[in-house]
Tab-separated table of C-alpha atoms and ligand atoms in Angstrom:
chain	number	residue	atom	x	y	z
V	244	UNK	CA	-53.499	23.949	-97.098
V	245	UNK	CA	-51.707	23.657	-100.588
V	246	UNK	CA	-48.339	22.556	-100.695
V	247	UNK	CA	-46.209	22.403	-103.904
V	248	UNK	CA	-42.657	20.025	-104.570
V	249	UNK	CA	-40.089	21.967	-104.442
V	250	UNK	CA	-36.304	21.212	-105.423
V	251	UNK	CA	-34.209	22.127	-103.024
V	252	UNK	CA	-33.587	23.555	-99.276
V	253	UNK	CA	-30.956	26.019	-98.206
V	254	UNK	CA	-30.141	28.176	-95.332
V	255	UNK	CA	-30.011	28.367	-91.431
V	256	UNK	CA	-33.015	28.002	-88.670
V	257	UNK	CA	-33.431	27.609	-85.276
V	258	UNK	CA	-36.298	25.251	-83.783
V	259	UNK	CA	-38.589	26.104	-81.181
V	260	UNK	CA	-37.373	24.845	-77.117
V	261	UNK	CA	-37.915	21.053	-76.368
V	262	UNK	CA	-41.568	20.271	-75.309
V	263	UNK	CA	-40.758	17.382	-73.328
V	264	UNK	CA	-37.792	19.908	-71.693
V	265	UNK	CA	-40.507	23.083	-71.326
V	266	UNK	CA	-42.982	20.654	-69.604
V	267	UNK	CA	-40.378	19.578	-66.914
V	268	UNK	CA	-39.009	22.742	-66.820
V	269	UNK	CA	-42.597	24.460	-65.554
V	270	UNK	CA	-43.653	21.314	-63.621
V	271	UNK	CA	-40.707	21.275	-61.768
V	272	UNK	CA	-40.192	25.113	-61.038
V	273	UNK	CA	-43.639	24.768	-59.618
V	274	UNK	CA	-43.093	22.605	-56.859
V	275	UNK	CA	-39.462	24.121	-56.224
V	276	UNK	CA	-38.605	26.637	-53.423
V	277	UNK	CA	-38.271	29.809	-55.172
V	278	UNK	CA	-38.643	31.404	-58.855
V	279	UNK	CA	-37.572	29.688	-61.822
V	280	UNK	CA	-36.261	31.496	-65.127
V	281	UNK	CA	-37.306	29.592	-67.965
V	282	UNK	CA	-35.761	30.855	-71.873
V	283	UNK	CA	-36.278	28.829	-75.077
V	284	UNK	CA	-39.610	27.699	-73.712
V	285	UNK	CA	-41.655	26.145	-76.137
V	286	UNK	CA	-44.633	28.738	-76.849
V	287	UNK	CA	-46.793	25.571	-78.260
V	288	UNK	CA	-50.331	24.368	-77.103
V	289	UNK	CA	-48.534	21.330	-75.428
V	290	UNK	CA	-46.666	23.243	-73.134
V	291	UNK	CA	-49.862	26.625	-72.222
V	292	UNK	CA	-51.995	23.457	-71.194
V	293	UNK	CA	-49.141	22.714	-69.003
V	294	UNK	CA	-49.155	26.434	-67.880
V	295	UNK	CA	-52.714	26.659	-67.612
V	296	UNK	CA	-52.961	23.787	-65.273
V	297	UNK	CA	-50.233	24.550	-62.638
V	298	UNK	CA	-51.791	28.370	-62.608
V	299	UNK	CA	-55.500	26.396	-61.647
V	300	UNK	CA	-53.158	24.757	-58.931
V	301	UNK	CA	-52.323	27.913	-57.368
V	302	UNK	CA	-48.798	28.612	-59.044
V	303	UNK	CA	-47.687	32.400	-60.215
V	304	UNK	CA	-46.286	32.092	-63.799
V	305	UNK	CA	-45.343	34.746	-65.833
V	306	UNK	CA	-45.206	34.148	-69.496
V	307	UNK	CA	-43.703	36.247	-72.432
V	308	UNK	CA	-42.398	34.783	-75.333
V	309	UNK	CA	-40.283	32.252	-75.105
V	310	UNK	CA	-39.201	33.738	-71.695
V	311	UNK	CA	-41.184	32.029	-68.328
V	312	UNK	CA	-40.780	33.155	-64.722
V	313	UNK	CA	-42.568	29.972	-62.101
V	314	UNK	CA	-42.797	31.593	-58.779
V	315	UNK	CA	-42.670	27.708	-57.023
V	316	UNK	CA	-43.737	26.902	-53.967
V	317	UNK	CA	-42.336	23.959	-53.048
V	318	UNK	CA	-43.669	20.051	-53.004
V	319	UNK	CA	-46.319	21.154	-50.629
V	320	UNK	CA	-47.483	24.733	-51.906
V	321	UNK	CA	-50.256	23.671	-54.461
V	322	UNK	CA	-53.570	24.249	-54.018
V	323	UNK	CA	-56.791	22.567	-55.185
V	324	UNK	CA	-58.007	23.775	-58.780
V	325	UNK	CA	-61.599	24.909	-58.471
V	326	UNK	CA	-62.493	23.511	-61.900
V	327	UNK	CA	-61.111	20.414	-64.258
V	328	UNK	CA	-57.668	20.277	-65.214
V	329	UNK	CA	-57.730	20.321	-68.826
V	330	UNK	CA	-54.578	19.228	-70.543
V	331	UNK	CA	-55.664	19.589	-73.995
V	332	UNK	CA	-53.624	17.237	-76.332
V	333	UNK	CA	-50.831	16.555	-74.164
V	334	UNK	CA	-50.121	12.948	-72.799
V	335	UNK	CA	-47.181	14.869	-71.152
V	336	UNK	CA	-48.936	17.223	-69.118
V	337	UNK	CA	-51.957	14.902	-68.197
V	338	UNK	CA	-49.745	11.414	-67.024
V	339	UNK	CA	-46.719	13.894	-65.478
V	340	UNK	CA	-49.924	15.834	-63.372
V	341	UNK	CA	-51.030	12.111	-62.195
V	342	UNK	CA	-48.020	11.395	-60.804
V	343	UNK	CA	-47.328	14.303	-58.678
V	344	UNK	CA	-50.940	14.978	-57.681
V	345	UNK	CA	-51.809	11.914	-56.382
V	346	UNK	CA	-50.047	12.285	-53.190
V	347	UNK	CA	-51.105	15.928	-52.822
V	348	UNK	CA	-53.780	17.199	-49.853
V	349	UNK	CA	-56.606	17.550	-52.219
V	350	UNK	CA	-58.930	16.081	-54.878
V	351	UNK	CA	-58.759	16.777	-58.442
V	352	UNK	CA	-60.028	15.525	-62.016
V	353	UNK	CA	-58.539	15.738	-64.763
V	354	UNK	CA	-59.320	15.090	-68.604
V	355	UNK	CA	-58.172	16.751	-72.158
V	356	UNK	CA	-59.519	16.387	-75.917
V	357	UNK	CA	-60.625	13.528	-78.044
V	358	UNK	CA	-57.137	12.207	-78.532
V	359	UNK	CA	-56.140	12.260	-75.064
V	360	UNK	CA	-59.639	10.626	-73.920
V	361	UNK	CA	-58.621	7.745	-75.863
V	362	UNK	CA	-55.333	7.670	-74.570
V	363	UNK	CA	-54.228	4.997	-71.833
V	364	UNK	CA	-53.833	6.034	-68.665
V	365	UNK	CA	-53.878	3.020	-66.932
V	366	UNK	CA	-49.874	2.873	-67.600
V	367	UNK	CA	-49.502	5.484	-64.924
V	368	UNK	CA	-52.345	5.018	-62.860
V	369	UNK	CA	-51.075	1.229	-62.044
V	370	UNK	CA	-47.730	2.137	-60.737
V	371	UNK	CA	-49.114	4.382	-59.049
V	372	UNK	CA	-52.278	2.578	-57.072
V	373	UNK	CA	-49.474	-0.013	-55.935
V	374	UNK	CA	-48.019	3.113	-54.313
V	375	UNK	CA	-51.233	3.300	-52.904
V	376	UNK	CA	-53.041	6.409	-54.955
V	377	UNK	CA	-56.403	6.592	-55.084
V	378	UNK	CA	-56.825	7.447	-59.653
V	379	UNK	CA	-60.450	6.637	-60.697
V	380	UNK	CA	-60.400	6.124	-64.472
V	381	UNK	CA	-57.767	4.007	-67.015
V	382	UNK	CA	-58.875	6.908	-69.632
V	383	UNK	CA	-59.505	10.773	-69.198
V	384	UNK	CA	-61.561	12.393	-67.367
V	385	UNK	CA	-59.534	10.861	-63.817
V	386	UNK	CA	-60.198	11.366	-60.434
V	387	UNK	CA	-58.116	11.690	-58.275
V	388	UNK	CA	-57.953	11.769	-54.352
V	389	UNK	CA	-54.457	12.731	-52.924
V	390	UNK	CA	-53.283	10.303	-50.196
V	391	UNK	CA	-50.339	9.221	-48.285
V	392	UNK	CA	-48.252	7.105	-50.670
V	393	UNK	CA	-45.324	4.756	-50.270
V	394	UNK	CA	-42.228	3.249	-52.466
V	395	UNK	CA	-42.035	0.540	-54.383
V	396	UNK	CA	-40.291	-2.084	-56.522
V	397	UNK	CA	-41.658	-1.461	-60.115
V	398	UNK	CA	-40.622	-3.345	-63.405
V	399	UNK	CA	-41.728	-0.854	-66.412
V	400	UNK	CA	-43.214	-2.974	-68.913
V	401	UNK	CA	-42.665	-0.461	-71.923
V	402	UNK	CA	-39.986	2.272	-72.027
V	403	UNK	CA	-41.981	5.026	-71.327
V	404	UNK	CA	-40.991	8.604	-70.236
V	405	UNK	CA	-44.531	9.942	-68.972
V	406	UNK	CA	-44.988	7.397	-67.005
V	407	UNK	CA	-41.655	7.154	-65.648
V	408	UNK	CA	-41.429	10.536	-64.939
V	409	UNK	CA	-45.171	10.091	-63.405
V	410	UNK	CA	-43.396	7.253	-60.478
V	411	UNK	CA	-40.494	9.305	-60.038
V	412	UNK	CA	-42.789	12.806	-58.737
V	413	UNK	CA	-44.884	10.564	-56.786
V	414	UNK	CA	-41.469	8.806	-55.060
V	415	UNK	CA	-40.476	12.446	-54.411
V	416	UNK	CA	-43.522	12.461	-52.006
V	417	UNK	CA	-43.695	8.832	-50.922
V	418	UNK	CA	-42.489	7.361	-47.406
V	419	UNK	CA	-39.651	5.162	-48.197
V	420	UNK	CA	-37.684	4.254	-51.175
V	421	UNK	CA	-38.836	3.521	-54.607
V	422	UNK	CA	-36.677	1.871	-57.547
V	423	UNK	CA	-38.113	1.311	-61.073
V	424	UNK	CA	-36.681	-0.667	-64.031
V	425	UNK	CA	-36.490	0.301	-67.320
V	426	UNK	CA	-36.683	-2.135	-70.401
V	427	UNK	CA	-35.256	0.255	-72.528
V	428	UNK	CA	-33.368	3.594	-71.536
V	429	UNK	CA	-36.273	6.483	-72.470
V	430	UNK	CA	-35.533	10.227	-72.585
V	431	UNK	CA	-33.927	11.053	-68.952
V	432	UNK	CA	-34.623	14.600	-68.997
V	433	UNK	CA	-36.407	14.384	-65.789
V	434	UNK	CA	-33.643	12.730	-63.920
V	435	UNK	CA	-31.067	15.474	-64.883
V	436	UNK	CA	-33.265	18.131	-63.633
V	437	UNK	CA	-34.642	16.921	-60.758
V	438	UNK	CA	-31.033	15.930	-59.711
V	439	UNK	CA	-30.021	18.986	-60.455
V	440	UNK	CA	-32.788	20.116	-57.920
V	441	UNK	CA	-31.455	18.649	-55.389
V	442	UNK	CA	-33.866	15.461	-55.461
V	443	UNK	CA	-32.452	12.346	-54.281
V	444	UNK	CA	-32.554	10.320	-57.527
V	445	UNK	CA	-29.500	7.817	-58.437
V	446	UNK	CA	-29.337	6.658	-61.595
V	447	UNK	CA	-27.480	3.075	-61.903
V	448	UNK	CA	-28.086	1.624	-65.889
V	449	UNK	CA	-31.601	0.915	-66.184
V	450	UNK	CA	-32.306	1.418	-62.305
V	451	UNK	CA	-33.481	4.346	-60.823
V	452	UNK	CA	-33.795	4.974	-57.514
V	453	UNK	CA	-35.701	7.713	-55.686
V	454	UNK	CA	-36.400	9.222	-51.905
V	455	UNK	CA	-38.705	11.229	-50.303
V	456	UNK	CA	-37.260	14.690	-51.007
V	457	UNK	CA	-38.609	17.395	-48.649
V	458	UNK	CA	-37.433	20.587	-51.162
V	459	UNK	CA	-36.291	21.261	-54.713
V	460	UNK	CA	-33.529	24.368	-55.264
V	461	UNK	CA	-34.417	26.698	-58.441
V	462	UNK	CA	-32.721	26.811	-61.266
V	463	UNK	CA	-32.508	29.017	-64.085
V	464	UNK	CA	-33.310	26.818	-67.138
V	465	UNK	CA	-32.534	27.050	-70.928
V	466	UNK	CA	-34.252	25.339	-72.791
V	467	UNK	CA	-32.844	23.632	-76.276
V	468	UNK	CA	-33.913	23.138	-79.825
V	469	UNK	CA	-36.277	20.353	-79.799
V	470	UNK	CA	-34.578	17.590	-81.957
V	471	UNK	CA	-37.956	15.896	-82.544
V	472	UNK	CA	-38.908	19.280	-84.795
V	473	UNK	CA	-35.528	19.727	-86.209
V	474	UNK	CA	-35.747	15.875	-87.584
V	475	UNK	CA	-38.066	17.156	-90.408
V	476	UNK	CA	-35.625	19.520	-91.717
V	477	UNK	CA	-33.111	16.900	-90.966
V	478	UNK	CA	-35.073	14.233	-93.630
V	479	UNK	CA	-35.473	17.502	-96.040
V	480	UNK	CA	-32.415	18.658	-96.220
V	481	UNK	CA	-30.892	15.034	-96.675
V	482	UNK	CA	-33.207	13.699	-99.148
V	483	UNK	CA	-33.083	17.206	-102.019
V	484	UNK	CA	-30.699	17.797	-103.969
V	485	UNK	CA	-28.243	20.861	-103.717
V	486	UNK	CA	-29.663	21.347	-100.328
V	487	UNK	CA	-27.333	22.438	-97.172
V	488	UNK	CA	-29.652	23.337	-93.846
V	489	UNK	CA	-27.766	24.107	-90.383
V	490	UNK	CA	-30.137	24.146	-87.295
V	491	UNK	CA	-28.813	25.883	-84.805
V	492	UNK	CA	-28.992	25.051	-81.020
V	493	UNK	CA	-30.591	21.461	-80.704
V	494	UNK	CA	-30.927	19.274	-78.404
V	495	UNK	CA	-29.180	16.220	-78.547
V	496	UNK	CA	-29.013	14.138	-75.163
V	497	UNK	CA	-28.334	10.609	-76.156
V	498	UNK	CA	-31.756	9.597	-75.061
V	499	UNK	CA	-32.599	11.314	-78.074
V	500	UNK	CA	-30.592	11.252	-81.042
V	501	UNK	CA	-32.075	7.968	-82.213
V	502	UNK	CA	-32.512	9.854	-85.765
V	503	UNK	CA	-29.700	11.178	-86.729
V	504	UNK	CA	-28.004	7.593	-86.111
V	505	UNK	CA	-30.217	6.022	-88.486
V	506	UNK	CA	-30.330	8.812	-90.863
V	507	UNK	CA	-26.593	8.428	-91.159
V	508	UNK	CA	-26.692	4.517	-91.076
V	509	UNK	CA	-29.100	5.153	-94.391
V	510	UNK	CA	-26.238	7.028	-95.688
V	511	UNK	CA	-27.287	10.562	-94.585
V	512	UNK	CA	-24.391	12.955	-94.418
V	513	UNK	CA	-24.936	14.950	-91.397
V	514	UNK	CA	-22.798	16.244	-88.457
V	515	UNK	CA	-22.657	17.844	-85.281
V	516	UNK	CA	-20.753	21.067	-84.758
V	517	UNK	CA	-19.922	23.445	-81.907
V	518	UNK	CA	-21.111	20.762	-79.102
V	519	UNK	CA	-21.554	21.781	-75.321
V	520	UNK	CA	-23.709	21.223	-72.124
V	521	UNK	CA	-26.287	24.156	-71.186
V	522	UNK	CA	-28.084	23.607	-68.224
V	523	UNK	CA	-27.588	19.873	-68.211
V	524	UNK	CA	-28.427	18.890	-71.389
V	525	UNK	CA	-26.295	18.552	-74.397
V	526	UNK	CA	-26.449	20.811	-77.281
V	527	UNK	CA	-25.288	21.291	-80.632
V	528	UNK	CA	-25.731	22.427	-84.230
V	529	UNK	CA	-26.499	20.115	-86.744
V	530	UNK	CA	-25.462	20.337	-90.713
V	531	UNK	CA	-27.235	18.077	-93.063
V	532	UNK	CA	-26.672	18.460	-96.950
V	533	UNK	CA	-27.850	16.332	-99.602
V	534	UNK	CA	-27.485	12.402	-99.594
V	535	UNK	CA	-27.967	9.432	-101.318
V	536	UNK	CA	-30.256	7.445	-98.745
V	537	UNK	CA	-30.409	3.306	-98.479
V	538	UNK	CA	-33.162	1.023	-96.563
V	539	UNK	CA	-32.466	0.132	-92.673
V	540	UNK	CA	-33.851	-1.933	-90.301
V	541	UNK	CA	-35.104	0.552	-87.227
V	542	UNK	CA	-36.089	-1.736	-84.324
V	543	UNK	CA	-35.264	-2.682	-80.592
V	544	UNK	CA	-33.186	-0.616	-78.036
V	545	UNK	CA	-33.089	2.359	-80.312
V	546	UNK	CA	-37.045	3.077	-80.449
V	547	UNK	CA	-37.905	4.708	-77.593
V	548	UNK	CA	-34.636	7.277	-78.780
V	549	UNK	CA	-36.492	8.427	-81.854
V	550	UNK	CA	-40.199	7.384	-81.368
V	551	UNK	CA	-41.615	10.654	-81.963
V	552	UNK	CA	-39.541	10.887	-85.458
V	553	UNK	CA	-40.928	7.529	-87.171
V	554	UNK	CA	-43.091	9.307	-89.102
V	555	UNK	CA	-40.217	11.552	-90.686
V	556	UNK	CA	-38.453	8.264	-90.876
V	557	UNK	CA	-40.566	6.261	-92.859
V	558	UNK	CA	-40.731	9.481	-95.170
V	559	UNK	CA	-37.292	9.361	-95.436
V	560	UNK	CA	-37.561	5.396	-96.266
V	561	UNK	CA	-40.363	6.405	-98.838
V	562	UNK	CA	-37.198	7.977	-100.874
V	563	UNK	CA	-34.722	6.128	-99.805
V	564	UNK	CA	-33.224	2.882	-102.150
V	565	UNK	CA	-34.672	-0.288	-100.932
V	566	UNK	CA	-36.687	-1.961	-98.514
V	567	UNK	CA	-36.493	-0.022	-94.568
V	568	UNK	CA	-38.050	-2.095	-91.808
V	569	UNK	CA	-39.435	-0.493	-88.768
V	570	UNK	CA	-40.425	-3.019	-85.896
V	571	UNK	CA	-41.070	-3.619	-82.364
V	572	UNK	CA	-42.534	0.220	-82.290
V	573	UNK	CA	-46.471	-0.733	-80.586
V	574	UNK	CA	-46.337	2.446	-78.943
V	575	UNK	CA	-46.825	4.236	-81.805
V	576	UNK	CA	-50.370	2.854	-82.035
V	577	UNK	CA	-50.789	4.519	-78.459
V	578	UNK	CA	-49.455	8.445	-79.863
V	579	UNK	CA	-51.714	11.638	-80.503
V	580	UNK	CA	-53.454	9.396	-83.103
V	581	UNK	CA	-52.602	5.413	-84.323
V	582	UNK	CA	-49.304	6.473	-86.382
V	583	UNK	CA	-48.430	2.729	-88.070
V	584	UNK	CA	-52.130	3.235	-89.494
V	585	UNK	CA	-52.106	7.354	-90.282
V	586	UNK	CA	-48.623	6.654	-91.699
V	587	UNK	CA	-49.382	3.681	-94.043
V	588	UNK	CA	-53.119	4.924	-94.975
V	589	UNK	CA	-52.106	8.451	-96.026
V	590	UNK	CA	-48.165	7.853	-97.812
V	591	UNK	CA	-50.409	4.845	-99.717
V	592	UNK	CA	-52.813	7.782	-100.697
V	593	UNK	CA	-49.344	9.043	-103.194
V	594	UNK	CA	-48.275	5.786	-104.576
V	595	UNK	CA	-45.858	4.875	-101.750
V	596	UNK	CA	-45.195	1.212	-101.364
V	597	UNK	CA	-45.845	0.614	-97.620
V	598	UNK	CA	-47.261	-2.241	-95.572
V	599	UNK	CA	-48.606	-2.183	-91.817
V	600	UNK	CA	-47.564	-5.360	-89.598
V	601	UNK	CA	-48.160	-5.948	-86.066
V	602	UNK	CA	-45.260	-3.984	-84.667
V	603	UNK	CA	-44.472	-1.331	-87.185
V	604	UNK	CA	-44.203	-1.221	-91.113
V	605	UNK	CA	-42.724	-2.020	-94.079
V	606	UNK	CA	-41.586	0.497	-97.137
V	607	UNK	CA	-40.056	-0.217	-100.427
V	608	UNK	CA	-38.205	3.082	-101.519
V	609	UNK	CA	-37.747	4.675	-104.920
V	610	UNK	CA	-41.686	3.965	-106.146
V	611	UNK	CA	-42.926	7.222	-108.361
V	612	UNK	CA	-44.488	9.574	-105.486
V	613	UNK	CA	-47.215	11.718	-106.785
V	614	UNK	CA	-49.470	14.506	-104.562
V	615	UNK	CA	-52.677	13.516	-103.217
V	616	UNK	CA	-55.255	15.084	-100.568
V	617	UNK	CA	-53.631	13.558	-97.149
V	618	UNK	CA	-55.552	13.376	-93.884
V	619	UNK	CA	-53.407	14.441	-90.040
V	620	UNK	CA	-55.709	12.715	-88.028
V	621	UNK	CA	-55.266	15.938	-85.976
V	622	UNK	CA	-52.100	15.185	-84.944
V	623	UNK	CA	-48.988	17.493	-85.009
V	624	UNK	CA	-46.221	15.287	-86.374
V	625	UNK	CA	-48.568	13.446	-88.653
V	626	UNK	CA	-49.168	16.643	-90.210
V	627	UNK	CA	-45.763	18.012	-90.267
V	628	UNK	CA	-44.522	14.503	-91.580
V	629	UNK	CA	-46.868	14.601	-94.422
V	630	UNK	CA	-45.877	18.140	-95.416
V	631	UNK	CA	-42.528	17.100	-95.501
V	632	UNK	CA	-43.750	14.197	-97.886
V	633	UNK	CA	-45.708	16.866	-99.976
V	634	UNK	CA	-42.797	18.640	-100.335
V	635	UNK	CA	-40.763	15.622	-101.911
V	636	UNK	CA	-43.975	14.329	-104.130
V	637	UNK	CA	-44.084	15.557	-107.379
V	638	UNK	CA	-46.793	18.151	-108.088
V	639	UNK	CA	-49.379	19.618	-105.586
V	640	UNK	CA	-50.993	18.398	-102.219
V	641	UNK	CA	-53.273	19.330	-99.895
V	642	UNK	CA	-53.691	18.922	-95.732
V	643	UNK	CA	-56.861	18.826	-94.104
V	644	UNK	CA	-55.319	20.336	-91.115
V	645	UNK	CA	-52.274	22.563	-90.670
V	646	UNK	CA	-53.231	24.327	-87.178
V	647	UNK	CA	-52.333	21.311	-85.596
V	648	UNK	CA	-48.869	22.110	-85.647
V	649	UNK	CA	-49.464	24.444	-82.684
V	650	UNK	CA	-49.072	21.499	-80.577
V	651	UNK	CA	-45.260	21.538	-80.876
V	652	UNK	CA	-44.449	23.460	-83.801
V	653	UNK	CA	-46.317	26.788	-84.263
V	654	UNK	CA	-44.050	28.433	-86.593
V	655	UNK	CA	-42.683	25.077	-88.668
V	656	UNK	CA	-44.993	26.376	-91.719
V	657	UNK	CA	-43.327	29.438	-91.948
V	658	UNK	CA	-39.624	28.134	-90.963
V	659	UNK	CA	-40.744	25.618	-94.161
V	660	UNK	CA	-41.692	28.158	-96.573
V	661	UNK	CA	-38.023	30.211	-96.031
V	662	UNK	CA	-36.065	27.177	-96.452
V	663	UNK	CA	-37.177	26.116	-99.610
V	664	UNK	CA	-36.570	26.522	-103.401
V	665	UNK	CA	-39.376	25.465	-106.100
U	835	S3P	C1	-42.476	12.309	-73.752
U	835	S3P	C2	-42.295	10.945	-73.819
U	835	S3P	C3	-42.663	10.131	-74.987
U	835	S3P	C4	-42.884	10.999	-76.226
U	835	S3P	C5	-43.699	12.226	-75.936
U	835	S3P	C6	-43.028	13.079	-74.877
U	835	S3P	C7	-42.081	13.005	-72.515
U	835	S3P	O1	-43.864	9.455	-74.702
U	835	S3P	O2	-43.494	10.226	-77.250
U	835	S3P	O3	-43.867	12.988	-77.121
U	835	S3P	O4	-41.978	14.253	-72.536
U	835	S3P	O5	-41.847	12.340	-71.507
U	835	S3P	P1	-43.900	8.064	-73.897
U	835	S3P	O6	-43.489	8.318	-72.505
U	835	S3P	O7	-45.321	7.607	-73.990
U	835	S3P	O8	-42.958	7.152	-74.622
């Protein structure tokens, strides 16, 4: 795919649902009593693996649109798949589907594509062997032989959602209680939803403790904007000038708005308007108009609240006046594809002055950005981070890959294309 500079980006757009929302939202209506009514589900390739899976476990779901009916049936009700559970490219949907089947009444395996086979597993599977699951495997393809599991004590050593979310389903099923410490606060969508369930999770700080919980109540969920797409337009709308994009409808629980604090502590102007709570989760639009951006230093408590958007952030930093520092951020190294070496290697490739260290990167703004031919590594925000990039660069440059997007962001080529002035 070709993509041309352009000069500036106008106008209103609404992103697709939250993946890491849509997930729960299916995952959790499966193994509730009842039906669940899903809207603003993310139609991506993320969230149809996680579909396709829970329909080889024996679950009713009805899909049209962004509209989902899961007819659950309940904690006990799934049955064993008669073939491999193929998750595709999610980490979501393959670590989430450890945690609750390992405690199950049957044997399953599980695997997904390249990226995922490379993936580790062994950050769920751990927890959860102390628990006393029986996972074969630290990488896809997994076996795994439900058993009768117990609680434990568990210290997380990185802030990680999947596989927090992975100990918390399998503490729904275990005898006795289990508490688990997070380093860092990650995204708690699964605690709100679960609670709201009527699963017997307490939340204290960085604790979180959870019983065995005998039935889940259905809810009827919407699902919001997913701030990890709208960040692109966020960086785009920020960095052109005469540019003025509202996204409607985002997400923005404060497990997640690492972005738009450090966009505005680079100087972005950007606000919130017409906040409120749907279905748990906080929501608003968000207004970002054209800014003059400075270097930051991104690092510590706030990574694991914008992880997925360091990409978009360094791009940002690529423009931005100075020298931006992004550190103690490993687990990017661990994503769809290494993203401190896809990020460094490709912005490089047009001029960018950018350095890969142990924990992150470092970029010197303001250097003269010119196209070039970039690479996505197959991964989704790689390739919708370098588009964004593309856009900025002057003159014309190519991706090797633009179906990738599916994964999160089927329609972000198209929502692209209206927004923008050449
Ligand atoms: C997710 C958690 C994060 C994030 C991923 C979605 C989730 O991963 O990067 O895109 O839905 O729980 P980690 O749990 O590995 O940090």
């Amino acid at each position: 795919m070709e993509i041309m500079k352009i000069n500036s980006a106008n106008g209103t757009l609404t992103v697709p649902g939250d993946k890491s929302v849509s997930h729960r939202a299916v995952m959790f209506g499966a193994i509730a009593d009842g039906v669940t009514h899903i809207s603003g589900f993310l139609n991506g390739a993320d969230c149809l693996s996680t579909i396709d899976c829970f329909r080889q476990l024996g679950i009713r779901i009805d899909l049209n649109g962004d509209t989902v009916t899961v007819y659950g049936k309940g904690i006990n009700g799934l049955e064993k798949p008669d073939s491999l559970l193929y998750t595709g490219n999610s980490g979501t949907t393959t670590r989430l589907l450890c945690g609750l089947l390992c405690a199950q009444d049957f044997e399953c395996d599980i695997s997904g594509d390249e990226s995922i086979q490379k993936r580790p597993m062994n950050r769920v599977a751990q927890p959860l062997r102390l628990m006393g699951a029986d996972i074969t495997g630290d990488y896809c393809p997994l076996h795994i032989s439900g058993k009768a599991i117990h609680g434990i004590e568990y210290n997380m050593p990185v802030a990680s959602a999947q596989v927090k979310t992975a100990i918390i389903l399998a503490a729904l099923q275990a005898n006795g209680k289990t508490v688990i410490h997070e380093p860092e606060k990650s995204r708690d969508h699964t605690e709100l939803m679960l609670r709201a369930m009527g699963a017997k999770i307490d939340v204290s700080g960085l604790d979180i403790t959870v019983n065995k919980t005998e039935s889940l109540a259905p809810q009827n969920i919407t699902v919001p904007g997913d701030i990890s797409s709208a960040a692109f337009f966020m960086v785009l709308g920020a960095m052109l000038k005469d540019s003025h994009i509202t996204i409607k409808n985002v997400g923005v629980n404060p497990t997640r708005t690492g972005i738009i604090d450090v966009l505005k502590d680079m100087g972005a102007d950007i606000r919130l308007e017409n906040k409120r709570t749907v279905t748990g989760e906080q929501v608003a639009d968000i207004i970002v108009c054209s800014s003059h951006l400075h270097g930051v230093t991104v690092g510590k408590g706030i990574i694991p609240r914008l992880i997925d958007e360091l990409p978009v952030i360094a791009v940002a930093a690529v423009f931005a006046e100075g020298t931006t520092v992004i550190k103690d951020a490993q687990e990017l190294k661990v994503k769809e594809t290494n993203r401190i070496f896809a990020v460094v290697n490709e912005f490089k490739k047009c001029g960018a002055d950018i350095e890969e260290t142990d924990d992150g990167m470092v970029i010197h703004g303001q250097k003269p950005i010119h196209g070039a031919d970039f690479k996505t590594y197959g991964d989704h925000r790689m390739a919708m981070s370098l588009a964004i990039l593309s856009q900025l660069a002057n003159g014309k440059s190519t991706l090797d890959d633009d179906a990738c997007v599916s994964v999160s962001y089927p329609t972000f080529f198209k929502d692209l294309k209206e927004l923008g002035t050449t």
